[in-house]
mmCIF file of C-alpha atoms in Angstrom:
data_model
loop_
_atom_site.group_PDB
_atom_site.id
_atom_site.type_symbol
_atom_site.label_atom_id
_atom_site.label_comp_id
_atom_site.label_asym_id
_atom_site.label_seq_id
_atom_site.Cartn_x
_atom_site.Cartn_y
_atom_site.Cartn_z
ATOM 1 C CA VAL A 1 77.724 96.935 120.577
ATOM 2 C CA ILE A 2 80.013 93.937 120.230
ATOM 3 C CA SER A 3 80.923 94.805 116.635
ATOM 4 C CA ILE A 4 81.849 98.365 117.639
ATOM 5 C CA GLY A 5 84.080 97.012 120.401
ATOM 6 C CA LEU A 6 85.806 94.593 118.023
ATOM 7 C CA GLN A 7 86.284 97.356 115.472
ATOM 8 C CA VAL A 8 87.939 99.592 118.074
ATOM 9 C CA ILE A 9 90.235 96.750 119.137
ATOM 10 C CA ALA A 10 91.187 96.023 115.520
ATOM 11 C CA ASN A 11 91.793 99.650 114.602
ATOM 12 C CA LEU A 12 93.667 100.688 117.705
ATOM 13 C CA GLY A 13 95.356 97.454 118.655
ATOM 14 C CA LEU A 14 96.240 95.549 115.532
ATOM 15 C CA LEU A 15 96.557 98.180 112.820
ATOM 16 C CA TYR A 16 98.267 100.748 115.026
ATOM 17 C CA SER A 17 101.187 98.394 115.495
ATOM 18 C CA VAL A 18 101.845 98.005 111.746
ATOM 19 C CA GLU A 19 105.392 99.130 111.028
ATOM 20 C CA PRO A 20 106.046 102.083 108.705
ATOM 21 C CA SER A 21 108.085 99.735 106.515
ATOM 22 C CA ALA A 22 104.882 97.911 105.554
ATOM 23 C CA GLY A 23 105.338 99.027 101.948
ATOM 24 C CA LYS A 24 108.600 97.152 101.469
ATOM 25 C CA ASP A 25 107.262 94.148 103.367
ATOM 26 C CA VAL A 26 104.252 93.929 101.042
ATOM 27 C CA CYS A 27 106.530 94.266 98.010
ATOM 28 C CA ARG A 28 108.744 91.458 99.317
ATOM 29 C CA SER A 29 105.716 89.232 99.858
ATOM 30 C CA PHE A 30 104.172 89.882 96.447
ATOM 31 C CA TRP A 31 107.434 90.200 94.473
ATOM 32 C CA GLY A 32 106.455 87.648 91.805
ATOM 33 C CA ILE A 33 103.093 89.248 91.074
ATOM 34 C CA LEU A 34 104.541 92.754 90.908
ATOM 35 C CA PHE A 35 107.366 91.716 88.596
ATOM 36 C CA GLU A 36 104.953 89.819 86.333
ATOM 37 C CA LYS A 37 102.658 92.841 86.032
ATOM 38 C CA HIS A 38 105.632 95.115 85.324
ATOM 39 C CA SER A 39 106.757 92.770 82.548
ATOM 40 C CA GLU A 40 103.262 92.856 81.036
ATOM 41 C CA PHE A 41 103.228 96.661 80.987
ATOM 42 C CA ASN A 42 106.669 96.758 79.357
ATOM 43 C CA ILE A 43 105.615 94.534 76.443
ATOM 44 C CA GLY A 44 103.961 97.405 74.585
ATOM 45 C CA ARG A 45 106.892 99.807 74.910
ATOM 46 C CA SER A 46 108.434 100.989 71.666
ATOM 47 C CA GLU A 47 112.161 101.407 71.120
ATOM 48 C CA ASN A 48 111.398 104.446 68.950
ATOM 49 C CA SER A 49 109.592 106.255 71.751
ATOM 50 C CA ILE A 50 110.392 109.887 72.487
ATOM 51 C CA ALA A 51 110.265 109.319 76.248
ATOM 52 C CA SER A 52 113.379 108.157 78.042
ATOM 53 C CA PRO A 53 113.568 104.543 79.256
ATOM 54 C CA ALA A 54 113.627 105.767 82.870
ATOM 55 C CA LEU A 55 110.404 107.723 82.358
ATOM 56 C CA GLU A 56 108.722 104.745 80.705
ATOM 57 C CA ASP A 57 109.841 102.484 83.547
ATOM 58 C CA ARG A 58 108.453 104.898 86.130
ATOM 59 C CA GLU A 59 105.122 105.035 84.293
ATOM 60 C CA SER A 60 105.036 101.233 84.185
ATOM 61 C CA TRP A 61 105.528 101.021 87.968
ATOM 62 C CA GLU A 62 102.713 103.546 88.461
ATOM 63 C CA TYR A 63 100.349 101.362 86.452
ATOM 64 C CA VAL A 64 101.537 98.273 88.320
ATOM 65 C CA ALA A 65 100.779 99.968 91.646
ATOM 66 C CA ARG A 66 97.298 100.993 90.542
ATOM 67 C CA GLU A 67 96.363 97.583 89.178
ATOM 68 C CA PHE A 68 97.880 95.600 92.049
ATOM 69 C CA LEU A 69 96.272 97.726 94.764
ATOM 70 C CA SER A 70 92.888 97.625 93.049
ATOM 71 C CA GLU A 71 93.071 93.821 93.062
ATOM 72 C CA VAL A 72 94.281 93.171 96.607
ATOM 73 C CA ARG A 73 92.379 96.036 98.291
ATOM 74 C CA PHE A 74 94.814 96.866 101.095
ATOM 75 C CA ASP A 75 92.921 100.124 101.592
ATOM 76 C CA THR A 76 90.183 98.238 103.439
ATOM 77 C CA VAL A 77 92.668 96.801 105.945
ATOM 78 C CA LEU A 78 95.438 99.360 106.356
ATOM 79 C CA GLY A 79 95.170 102.954 107.423
ATOM 80 C CA ALA A 80 95.705 105.725 104.894
ATOM 81 C CA ASP A 81 99.333 106.303 105.904
ATOM 82 C CA ARG A 82 100.297 102.625 105.600
ATOM 83 C CA PHE A 83 98.376 102.243 102.339
ATOM 84 C CA ASN A 84 100.244 105.253 100.984
ATOM 85 C CA ALA A 85 103.545 103.673 102.051
ATOM 86 C CA VAL A 86 102.666 100.530 100.099
ATOM 87 C CA MET A 87 101.732 102.550 97.019
ATOM 88 C CA GLN A 88 104.925 104.620 97.164
ATOM 89 C CA ALA A 89 107.066 101.515 97.601
ATOM 90 C CA ILE A 90 105.579 99.926 94.497
ATOM 91 C CA GLN A 91 105.806 103.120 92.450
ATOM 92 C CA SER A 92 109.452 103.577 93.397
ATOM 93 C CA GLY A 93 110.412 100.391 91.557
ATOM 94 C CA ASP A 94 113.213 99.859 94.102
ATOM 95 C CA THR A 95 113.524 96.154 93.399
ATOM 96 C CA SER A 96 116.843 95.764 95.207
ATOM 97 C CA SER A 97 115.277 96.500 98.592
ATOM 98 C CA TRP A 98 112.264 94.278 97.851
ATOM 99 C CA ARG A 99 114.435 91.246 97.374
ATOM 100 C CA GLY A 100 116.137 91.878 100.674
ATOM 101 C CA THR A 101 119.486 92.689 99.131
ATOM 102 C CA THR A 102 120.929 95.969 100.251
ATOM 103 C CA LEU A 103 123.280 98.051 98.211
ATOM 104 C CA VAL A 104 126.376 99.039 100.131
ATOM 105 C CA MET A 105 128.302 102.056 98.937
ATOM 106 C CA LYS A 106 132.031 102.234 99.654
#
């Protein structure tokens, strides 16, 4: 009975208040690990490849997201919508927003 009560408090109280920007926050926190994994996946890329560099970069970020999320297991802590936000943020490869620098267009 106590464990059920604690689980309800955790699910409704703590996890419900997680911001939708959790994906970018996680990327900011784990920037070094994500960048290191992305560099490892780019080592095997060939300059003579048929695929465009943008396509290869996008594929690399997809692999980074899969490997990183399988290691840290955010799916056991976050709800499905927040976990999906984290995965999409990593797959986007939007490194400028992860570092906290914003691009201003004039």
